[in-house]
GROMACS .gro file of C-alpha atoms in nm:
model
  419
    1MET     CA    1  -2.632  -5.828   4.845
    2ASN     CA    2  -2.769  -5.484   4.927
    3LYS     CA    3  -2.453  -5.409   5.126
    4SER     CA    4  -2.241  -5.497   4.823
    5LEU     CA    5  -2.444  -5.265   4.603
    6VAL     CA    6  -2.391  -4.981   4.851
    7TYR     CA    7  -2.012  -5.037   4.839
    8ILE     CA    8  -2.015  -5.040   4.460
    9PHE     CA    9  -2.220  -4.719   4.451
   10ILE     CA   10  -1.981  -4.544   4.692
   11PHE     CA   11  -1.683  -4.662   4.486
   12LEU     CA   12  -1.833  -4.533   4.162
   13LEU     CA   13  -1.929  -4.205   4.326
   14SER     CA   14  -1.577  -4.152   4.454
   15PHE     CA   15  -1.435  -4.240   4.112
   16THR     CA   16  -1.652  -3.989   3.926
   17ALA     CA   17  -1.570  -3.717   4.182
   18LYS     CA   18  -1.199  -3.782   4.143
   19ALA     CA   19  -0.996  -3.484   4.029
   20SER     CA   20  -0.914  -3.508   3.659
   21PHE     CA   21  -0.791  -3.162   3.563
   22ILE     CA   22  -0.569  -2.881   3.684
   23LEU     CA   23  -0.658  -2.519   3.614
   24LEU     CA   24  -0.384  -2.257   3.605
   25PRO     CA   25  -0.591  -1.943   3.676
   26MET     CA   26  -0.456  -1.631   3.506
   27ASP     CA   27  -0.673  -1.364   3.665
   28GLU     CA   28  -0.526  -1.076   3.862
   29THR     CA   29  -0.597  -1.194   4.216
   30THR     CA   30  -0.543  -1.570   4.208
   31GLN     CA   31  -0.226  -1.641   4.010
   32GLN     CA   32   0.092  -1.570   4.207
   33ASN     CA   33   0.325  -1.613   3.907
   34HIS     CA   34   0.168  -1.549   3.567
   35LEU     CA   35   0.498  -1.571   3.379
   36LYS     CA   36   0.599  -1.913   3.510
   37ALA     CA   37   0.248  -2.043   3.436
   38TYR     CA   38   0.335  -2.017   3.067
   39GLY     CA   39   0.648  -2.219   3.137
   40ILE     CA   40   0.443  -2.491   3.307
   41THR     CA   41   0.210  -2.510   3.006
   42TYR     CA   42   0.504  -2.529   2.765
   43TRP     CA   43   0.664  -2.799   2.982
   44CYS     CA   44   0.342  -3.004   2.969
   45LEU     CA   45   0.329  -2.978   2.589
   46SER     CA   46   0.693  -3.084   2.565
   47LYS     CA   47   0.599  -3.400   2.759
   48ASP     CA   48   0.305  -3.469   2.525
   49TYR     CA   49   0.035  -3.382   2.777
   50LYS     CA   50  -0.279  -3.224   2.636
   51ALA     CA   51  -0.349  -2.864   2.728
   52SER     CA   52  -0.619  -2.608   2.654
   53TRP     CA   53  -0.602  -2.229   2.655
   54LEU     CA   54  -0.926  -2.087   2.792
   55LEU     CA   55  -0.945  -1.754   2.615
   56ASN     CA   56  -1.096  -1.473   2.824
   57TYR     CA   57  -1.179  -1.716   3.105
   58ARG     CA   58  -1.023  -1.571   3.423
   59GLY     CA   59  -0.754  -1.384   3.233
   60GLY     CA   60  -0.678  -1.659   2.981
   61SER     CA   61  -0.635  -1.961   3.206
   62PHE     CA   62  -0.476  -2.294   3.111
   63LEU     CA   63  -0.641  -2.634   3.156
   64LEU     CA   64  -0.408  -2.929   3.211
   65PRO     CA   65  -0.454  -3.295   3.306
   66ASP     CA   66  -0.431  -3.375   3.676
   67VAL     CA   67  -0.103  -3.563   3.694
   68ALA     CA   68   0.121  -3.589   3.999
   69GLU     CA   69   0.430  -3.459   3.820
   70ILE     CA   70   0.241  -3.153   3.690
   71ARG     CA   71   0.121  -3.069   4.042
   72LYS     CA   72   0.477  -3.111   4.168
   73GLU     CA   73   0.619  -2.889   3.893
   74CYS     CA   74   0.366  -2.616   3.974
   75GLN     CA   75   0.465  -2.631   4.339
   76ILE     CA   76   0.836  -2.617   4.259
   77ARG     CA   77   0.795  -2.317   4.028
   78GLY     CA   78   0.551  -2.132   4.252
   79VAL     CA   79   0.259  -2.142   4.008
   80SER     CA   80  -0.093  -2.130   4.153
   81PHE     CA   81  -0.326  -2.408   4.042
   82GLU     CA   82  -0.673  -2.538   4.118
   83VAL     CA   83  -0.778  -2.903   4.105
   84LEU     CA   84  -1.101  -2.970   3.913
   85SER     CA   85  -1.328  -3.271   3.897
   86ASP     CA   86  -1.472  -3.395   3.569
   87SER     CA   87  -1.802  -3.224   3.644
   88GLU     CA   88  -1.632  -2.892   3.722
   89GLU     CA   89  -1.435  -2.909   3.397
   90VAL     CA   90  -1.755  -2.980   3.202
   91SER     CA   91  -1.928  -2.687   3.370
   92ILE     CA   92  -1.643  -2.449   3.278
   93LEU     CA   93  -1.635  -2.564   2.917
   94GLU     CA   94  -2.013  -2.529   2.892
   95GLU     CA   95  -1.987  -2.172   3.018
   96ILE     CA   96  -1.710  -2.097   2.769
   97SER     CA   97  -1.900  -2.247   2.475
   98SER     CA   98  -2.212  -2.039   2.540
   99PRO     CA   99  -2.280  -1.797   2.251
  100SER     CA  100  -2.342  -1.525   2.508
  101GLN     CA  101  -1.984  -1.547   2.640
  102ASN     CA  102  -1.684  -1.395   2.464
  103MET     CA  103  -1.472  -1.698   2.547
  104GLU     CA  104  -1.324  -1.994   2.367
  105SER     CA  105  -1.128  -2.309   2.449
  106VAL     CA  106  -0.827  -2.359   2.221
  107ILE     CA  107  -0.640  -2.688   2.220
  108LEU     CA  108  -0.261  -2.655   2.236
  109GLU     CA  109  -0.103  -2.932   2.033
  110LYS     CA  110   0.275  -2.907   2.051
  111ALA     CA  111   0.563  -2.722   2.211
  112PRO     CA  112   0.693  -2.485   1.941
  113LYS     CA  113   1.064  -2.489   1.860
  114ILE     CA  114   1.199  -2.146   1.949
  115ALA     CA  115   1.492  -1.953   1.803
  116VAL     CA  116   1.617  -1.618   1.929
  117TYR     CA  117   1.818  -1.405   1.687
  118THR     CA  118   2.102  -1.274   1.900
  119PRO     CA  119   2.476  -1.216   1.852
  120LYS     CA  120   2.730  -1.429   2.034
  121GLY     CA  121   2.822  -1.294   2.376
  122LYS     CA  122   2.511  -1.079   2.413
  123GLN     CA  123   2.401  -1.035   2.771
  124PRO     CA  124   2.061  -1.191   2.852
  125TRP     CA  125   1.925  -0.864   2.991
  126ASP     CA  126   1.983  -0.694   2.654
  127ASP     CA  127   1.671  -0.872   2.532
  128ALA     CA  128   1.342  -0.887   2.723
  129VAL     CA  129   1.236  -1.204   2.543
  130THR     CA  130   1.555  -1.392   2.629
  131LEU     CA  131   1.510  -1.271   2.985
  132VAL     CA  132   1.150  -1.391   3.019
  133LEU     CA  133   1.208  -1.720   2.838
  134THR     CA  134   1.487  -1.797   3.084
  135TYR     CA  135   1.271  -1.692   3.379
  136ALA     CA  136   0.972  -1.898   3.261
  137GLU     CA  137   1.206  -2.194   3.193
  138ILE     CA  138   1.107  -2.218   2.827
  139PRO     CA  139   1.396  -2.355   2.617
  140PHE     CA  140   1.524  -2.167   2.314
  141THR     CA  141   1.817  -2.176   2.073
  142PRO     CA  142   2.028  -1.864   2.007
  143ILE     CA  143   2.100  -1.818   1.637
  144TYR     CA  144   2.262  -1.543   1.434
  145ASP     CA  145   2.355  -1.453   1.079
  146GLU     CA  146   2.548  -1.768   0.990
  147GLU     CA  147   2.262  -1.993   1.098
  148VAL     CA  148   2.000  -1.778   0.924
  149LEU     CA  149   2.190  -1.759   0.596
  150SER     CA  150   2.247  -2.137   0.598
  151ASP     CA  151   1.870  -2.196   0.615
  152GLN     CA  152   1.864  -2.324   0.973
  153LEU     CA  153   1.543  -2.129   1.038
  154LEU     CA  154   1.364  -2.425   0.883
  155LEU     CA  155   1.430  -2.611   1.209
  156TYR     CA  156   1.211  -2.373   1.411
  157ASP     CA  157   0.848  -2.267   1.444
  158TRP     CA  158   0.903  -1.932   1.616
  159LEU     CA  159   1.170  -1.663   1.576
  160HIS     CA  160   1.234  -1.362   1.793
  161LEU     CA  161   1.413  -1.040   1.692
  162HIS     CA  162   1.484  -0.765   1.943
  163HIS     CA  163   1.715  -0.463   1.959
  164GLU     CA  164   1.867  -0.523   1.616
  165ASP     CA  165   1.956  -0.312   1.314
  166PHE     CA  166   1.901  -0.474   0.975
  167THR     CA  167   1.996  -0.155   0.786
  168GLY     CA  168   2.374  -0.174   0.844
  169GLN     CA  169   2.390   0.150   1.046
  170TYR     CA  170   2.501  -0.014   1.373
  171GLY     CA  171   2.189   0.088   1.561
  172LYS     CA  172   2.239   0.458   1.481
  173PHE     CA  173   2.464   0.478   1.789
  174TYR     CA  174   2.723   0.680   1.595
  175ALA     CA  175   2.681   1.022   1.759
  176ALA     CA  176   2.685   0.908   2.120
  177TYR     CA  177   2.914   0.604   2.110
  178LYS     CA  178   3.140   0.617   1.801
  179ASN     CA  179   3.454   0.650   2.018
  180THR     CA  180   3.363   0.391   2.281
  181PRO     CA  181   3.548   0.056   2.275
  182TRP     CA  182   3.229  -0.154   2.258
  183TYR     CA  183   3.098   0.034   1.952
  184ILE     CA  184   3.434   0.007   1.775
  185ASP     CA  185   3.455  -0.365   1.854
  186GLN     CA  186   3.098  -0.434   1.741
  187LYS     CA  187   3.160  -0.254   1.412
  188LYS     CA  188   3.479  -0.453   1.350
  189ASP     CA  189   3.306  -0.780   1.438
  190ALA     CA  190   3.014  -0.704   1.207
  191GLU     CA  191   3.246  -0.618   0.919
  192ALA     CA  192   3.451  -0.933   0.974
  193LEU     CA  193   3.137  -1.148   0.977
  194ALA     CA  194   3.006  -0.988   0.659
  195THR     CA  195   3.338  -1.053   0.486
  196LYS     CA  196   3.345  -1.412   0.611
  197LEU     CA  197   2.996  -1.469   0.471
  198GLY     CA  198   3.092  -1.326   0.132
  199TYR     CA  199   2.944  -0.974   0.147
  200ALA     CA  200   3.123  -0.648   0.068
  201LYS     CA  201   2.922  -0.448   0.321
  202VAL     CA  202   2.744  -0.511   0.651
  203SER     CA  203   2.430  -0.351   0.507
  204GLN     CA  204   2.425  -0.606   0.225
  205GLU     CA  205   2.477  -0.896   0.465
  206LYS     CA  206   2.205  -0.773   0.703
  207GLY     CA  207   1.972  -0.721   0.407
  208ALA     CA  208   2.027  -1.083   0.304
  209VAL     CA  209   1.946  -1.194   0.659
  210ALA     CA  210   1.624  -0.988   0.655
  211LYS     CA  211   1.519  -1.158   0.330
  212LYS     CA  212   1.587  -1.504   0.475
  213ILE     CA  213   1.367  -1.414   0.773
  214ARG     CA  214   1.102  -1.285   0.530
  215ASP     CA  215   1.110  -1.621   0.350
  216PHE     CA  216   1.082  -1.805   0.685
  217VAL     CA  217   0.759  -1.619   0.760
  218ILE     CA  218   0.618  -1.655   0.409
  219GLY     CA  219   0.683  -2.029   0.433
  220GLY     CA  220   0.474  -2.061   0.749
  221GLY     CA  221   0.697  -1.948   1.035
  222PHE     CA  222   0.598  -1.712   1.314
  223MET     CA  223   0.810  -1.403   1.386
  224PHE     CA  224   0.790  -1.181   1.693
  225ALA     CA  225   0.992  -0.858   1.696
  226MET     CA  226   1.043  -0.586   1.954
  227CYS     CA  227   1.215  -0.249   1.977
  228SER     CA  228   1.432  -0.148   1.678
  229ALA     CA  229   1.407  -0.491   1.512
  230THR     CA  230   1.054  -0.397   1.404
  231ASP     CA  231   1.113  -0.090   1.190
  232SER     CA  232   1.474  -0.165   1.089
  233PHE     CA  233   1.355  -0.501   0.950
  234ASP     CA  234   1.086  -0.338   0.737
  235ILE     CA  235   1.324  -0.061   0.625
  236ALA     CA  236   1.583  -0.319   0.515
  237LEU     CA  237   1.321  -0.497   0.305
  238ALA     CA  238   1.193  -0.174   0.149
  239ALA     CA  239   1.551  -0.061   0.075
  240ASP     CA  240   1.658  -0.386  -0.091
  241GLY     CA  241   1.919  -0.296  -0.355
  242VAL     CA  242   1.938   0.068  -0.238
  243ASP     CA  243   2.233   0.212  -0.042
  244ILE     CA  244   2.084   0.412   0.245
  245CYS     CA  245   2.403   0.413   0.458
  246GLU     CA  246   2.633   0.714   0.487
  247ALA     CA  247   3.012   0.689   0.459
  248MET     CA  248   3.083   0.646   0.833
  249PHE     CA  249   2.881   0.325   0.821
  250ASP     CA  250   2.994   0.157   0.499
  251GLY     CA  251   3.281   0.362   0.356
  252ASP     CA  252   3.097   0.533   0.070
  253ALA     CA  253   2.813   0.775   0.014
  254SER     CA  254   2.450   0.669   0.009
  255ASP     CA  255   2.252   0.656  -0.314
  256SER     CA  256   2.131   0.992  -0.431
  257ASN     CA  257   1.762   1.050  -0.363
  258TYR     CA  258   1.734   0.708  -0.198
  259GLN     CA  259   1.403   0.796  -0.034
  260SER     CA  260   1.226   0.783  -0.372
  261LYS     CA  261   1.373   0.437  -0.442
  262LEU     CA  262   1.213   0.262  -0.145
  263ASN     CA  263   0.969  -0.016  -0.231
  264TYR     CA  264   0.703  -0.022   0.041
  265SER     CA  265   0.539  -0.330  -0.107
  266ASN     CA  266   0.836  -0.531   0.026
  267SER     CA  267   0.777  -0.435   0.389
  268PHE     CA  268   0.561  -0.633   0.630
  269ALA     CA  269   0.383  -0.370   0.839
  270PHE     CA  270   0.473  -0.014   0.742
  271LYS     CA  271   0.413   0.212   0.442
  272ASP     CA  272   0.504   0.562   0.322
  273PHE     CA  273   0.768   0.618   0.591
  274THR     CA  274   1.048   0.872   0.556
  275LEU     CA  275   1.401   0.769   0.651
  276GLU     CA  276   1.616   0.975   0.885
  277ARG     CA  277   1.917   1.083   0.676
  278LYS     CA  278   2.131   1.235   0.953
  279PRO     CA  279   2.374   0.973   1.091
  280GLU     CA  280   2.399   1.157   1.423
  281VAL     CA  281   2.026   1.123   1.490
  282TYR     CA  282   1.936   0.815   1.697
  283GLU     CA  283   1.642   0.721   1.477
  284PHE     CA  284   1.579   0.520   1.160
  285SER     CA  285   1.263   0.686   1.028
  286ASP     CA  286   0.939   0.857   1.121
  287ILE     CA  287   0.776   0.519   1.196
  288ASP     CA  288   0.888   0.546   1.558
  289MET     CA  289   0.706   0.787   1.789
  290THR     CA  290   0.978   0.825   2.056
  291SER     CA  291   1.072   1.186   1.976
  292LYS     CA  292   0.707   1.279   1.912
  293ARG     CA  293   0.575   1.153   2.247
  294ARG     CA  294   0.419   1.404   2.487
  295ILE     CA  295   0.304   1.171   2.763
  296ALA     CA  296   0.387   1.199   3.131
  297VAL     CA  297   0.538   0.882   3.278
  298GLU     CA  298   0.249   0.835   3.519
  299LYS     CA  299   0.000   0.849   3.229
  300ASP     CA  300   0.195   0.630   2.988
  301TYR     CA  301  -0.033   0.330   2.935
  302PHE     CA  302  -0.167   0.156   2.627
  303THR     CA  303  -0.497  -0.028   2.587
  304LEU     CA  304  -0.533  -0.380   2.451
  305MET     CA  305  -0.809  -0.425   2.198
  306GLU     CA  306  -1.087  -0.674   2.266
  307PHE     CA  307  -1.156  -0.934   1.999
  308SER     CA  308  -1.414  -1.208   1.956
  309ALA     CA  309  -1.259  -1.521   2.104
  310LYS     CA  310  -1.485  -1.745   1.897
  311TRP     CA  311  -1.441  -1.567   1.563
  312ASP     CA  312  -1.097  -1.408   1.604
  313PRO     CA  313  -0.903  -1.655   1.820
  314ILE     CA  314  -0.559  -1.548   1.697
  315PRO     CA  315  -0.565  -1.184   1.815
  316SER     CA  316  -0.758  -1.300   2.121
  317MET     CA  317  -0.472  -1.534   2.212
  318LEU     CA  318  -0.213  -1.263   2.156
  319CYS     CA  319  -0.402  -1.020   2.381
  320GLN     CA  320  -0.476  -1.253   2.676
  321ASN     CA  321  -0.407  -1.069   3.000
  322HIS     CA  322  -0.538  -0.995   3.346
  323THR     CA  323  -0.576  -0.627   3.252
  324GLN     CA  324  -0.655  -0.436   2.934
  325LEU     CA  325  -0.446  -0.138   3.045
  326VAL     CA  326  -0.071  -0.204   3.015
  327LYS     CA  327   0.204   0.020   3.146
  328GLY     CA  328   0.406   0.185   2.869
  329PHE     CA  329   0.782   0.156   2.828
  330MET     CA  330   1.036   0.307   2.591
  331GLY     CA  331   1.297   0.176   2.349
  332GLN     CA  332   1.487   0.293   2.044
  333THR     CA  333   1.157   0.215   1.873
  334THR     CA  334   0.896   0.285   2.139
  335SER     CA  335   0.578   0.280   1.932
  336PHE     CA  336   0.451   0.315   1.577
  337ASP     CA  337   0.285   0.603   1.395
  338THR     CA  338  -0.059   0.459   1.325
  339ALA     CA  339  -0.085   0.651   0.996
  340LEU     CA  340   0.215   0.457   0.861
  341ILE     CA  341   0.075   0.109   0.934
  342LYS     CA  342  -0.058  -0.086   0.635
  343SER     CA  343  -0.434  -0.135   0.622
  344ASN     CA  344  -0.407  -0.516   0.630
  345VAL     CA  345  -0.217  -0.510   0.960
  346LEU     CA  346  -0.419  -0.552   1.280
  347VAL     CA  347  -0.360  -0.301   1.560
  348MET     CA  348  -0.395  -0.479   1.895
  349GLY     CA  349  -0.270  -0.216   2.140
  350THR     CA  350  -0.291   0.165   2.120
  351CYS     CA  351  -0.218   0.478   2.318
  352GLU     CA  352  -0.491   0.714   2.203
  353ILE     CA  353  -0.338   1.011   2.387
  354ASN     CA  354  -0.046   1.012   2.145
  355GLY     CA  355  -0.210   0.857   1.838
  356GLU     CA  356   0.032   0.566   1.843
  357SER     CA  357   0.016   0.190   1.810
  358ARG     CA  358   0.218  -0.030   2.044
  359TYR     CA  359   0.125  -0.384   1.946
  360ILE     CA  360   0.041  -0.500   1.592
  361HIS     CA  361  -0.006  -0.828   1.406
  362GLY     CA  362  -0.025  -0.942   1.047
  363GLU     CA  363   0.001  -1.229   0.803
  364LYS     CA  364   0.263  -1.276   0.534
  365GLY     CA  365   0.228  -1.572   0.301
  366LYS     CA  366   0.157  -1.879   0.514
  367GLY     CA  367   0.311  -1.726   0.827
  368MET     CA  368   0.244  -1.450   1.077
  369PHE     CA  369   0.430  -1.170   1.252
  370THR     CA  370   0.379  -0.954   1.560
  371PHE     CA  371   0.559  -0.625   1.631
  372PHE     CA  372   0.574  -0.491   1.988
  373GLY     CA  373   0.719  -0.144   2.049
  374GLY     CA  374   0.960  -0.079   2.337
  375HIS     CA  375   1.260  -0.252   2.490
  376ASP     CA  376   1.171  -0.389   2.835
  377PRO     CA  377   0.815  -0.392   2.976
  378GLU     CA  378   0.936  -0.337   3.333
  379ASP     CA  379   1.215  -0.084   3.262
  380PHE     CA  380   1.051   0.239   3.149
  381GLN     CA  381   1.358   0.396   2.988
  382HIS     CA  382   1.626   0.129   2.943
  383GLN     CA  383   1.974   0.274   2.887
  384VAL     CA  384   2.296   0.116   2.764
  385GLY     CA  385   2.469  -0.041   3.065
  386ASP     CA  386   2.161  -0.046   3.289
  387PRO     CA  387   2.135  -0.346   3.525
  388PRO     CA  388   1.909  -0.634   3.421
  389THR     CA  389   1.543  -0.644   3.517
  390VAL     CA  390   1.486  -0.892   3.799
  391LEU     CA  391   1.170  -1.075   3.698
  392ASP     CA  392   1.124  -1.222   4.045
  393LEU     CA  393   1.007  -0.868   4.126
  394HIS     CA  394   0.758  -0.870   3.835
  395PRO     CA  395   0.606  -1.223   3.817
  396ASN     CA  396   0.268  -1.081   3.716
  397SER     CA  397   0.388  -0.829   3.455
  398PRO     CA  398   0.115  -0.761   3.192
  399GLY     CA  399   0.376  -0.644   2.940
  400TYR     CA  400   0.583  -0.961   2.973
  401ARG     CA  401   0.263  -1.165   2.947
  402LEU     CA  402   0.213  -1.028   2.596
  403ILE     CA  403   0.555  -1.163   2.500
  404LEU     CA  404   0.469  -1.507   2.635
  405ASN     CA  405   0.133  -1.507   2.456
  406ASN     CA  406   0.335  -1.489   2.136
  407VAL     CA  407   0.569  -1.767   2.249
  408LEU     CA  408   0.282  -2.005   2.318
  409PHE     CA  409   0.060  -1.901   2.027
  410PRO     CA  410   0.222  -2.134   1.766
  411ALA     CA  411   0.130  -2.431   1.987
  412ALA     CA  412  -0.233  -2.376   1.889
  413ARG     CA  413  -0.177  -2.433   1.520
  414LYS     CA  414  -0.386  -2.718   1.384
  415LYS     CA  415  -0.138  -2.815   1.115
  416LYS     CA  416   0.218  -2.752   1.021
  417LEU     CA  417   0.220  -2.458   0.782
  418LYS     CA  418   0.586  -2.445   0.688
  419THR     CA  419   0.682  -2.569   0.341
   0.00000   0.00000   0.00000
């Protein structure tokens, strides 16, 4: 009898000590591939496994159930993981829940449906988000103007915009590239598409696209934009109904005194900006700080703000990283003049040396948006025709982690916000 009780006790002891959870640590020293760890978490959500994002715990770690296929997937993708018992998981969650700790556990509920706004035939390395989504093995759907204008954004939770021009000025590439075959072809293609969709000008068609994207966000969608998509999107909204394009772009002169006709209340993030009138200048407005930067390459870093994980979980999620100091990188729109950012927009990353903001977030209607300055976090000064960034060389990139924070963030929503 006593012997039987001993066996039962040993059995129960071994059962309670059994591993029940997997931790994907996201600190600087432990995780060998931060970027693919996001892909593992997304993959788990897509298979209806429960997951938690442990904000500010070891760099924003992920807690997953201990399942054989998850372990195997981590091993295949080269993602570091730690196996936890029930008691270890309880201890971690108790530490996180303590009022003295700036930490929080956020439940991730679903794998968000992702759309990337990109023209047909665009190379994957033209867009850092496409590049990192592919590397992290997170599925996405490329869409462009036809899909946007036919209301297909309603099928998605998350939309990315990158090196785009919503003003109809073809990226302001006129001075340097107006005689190159690719520029001529892109202009012809854009004009043909605008005509096909029933618009007299590319600027009018792109403006209609910008308003559809605006409506997607207002209805509860999440938009993440980088590089020139940030300011050109806001400019297109502010210039609705105003011709700001010179003759080489749309065949006729711009509206007289168009600067005074801008409606800043239409824009998401920026106010009181002045447009760049000269078509030969590779710049849209004074929002961008590229030409005003006086920072040596070796000193070009920006600092992530620290937020209360318990009271401000949204910016905390968006800023999760294994370092608060992130290496800077340039783009057509490198960073934003802080003085031109609306007061209701949250600045999450700044370079105090230059008085610029790099990473900002805001709400619009029922949805949210994040703007991130620069083109490629691991290519300091990306040029047209440069080779693609090889992310196998940068699996722990802090800049690319910020992109993936935004990709995973909609998974934490408690209810569907879209109407």
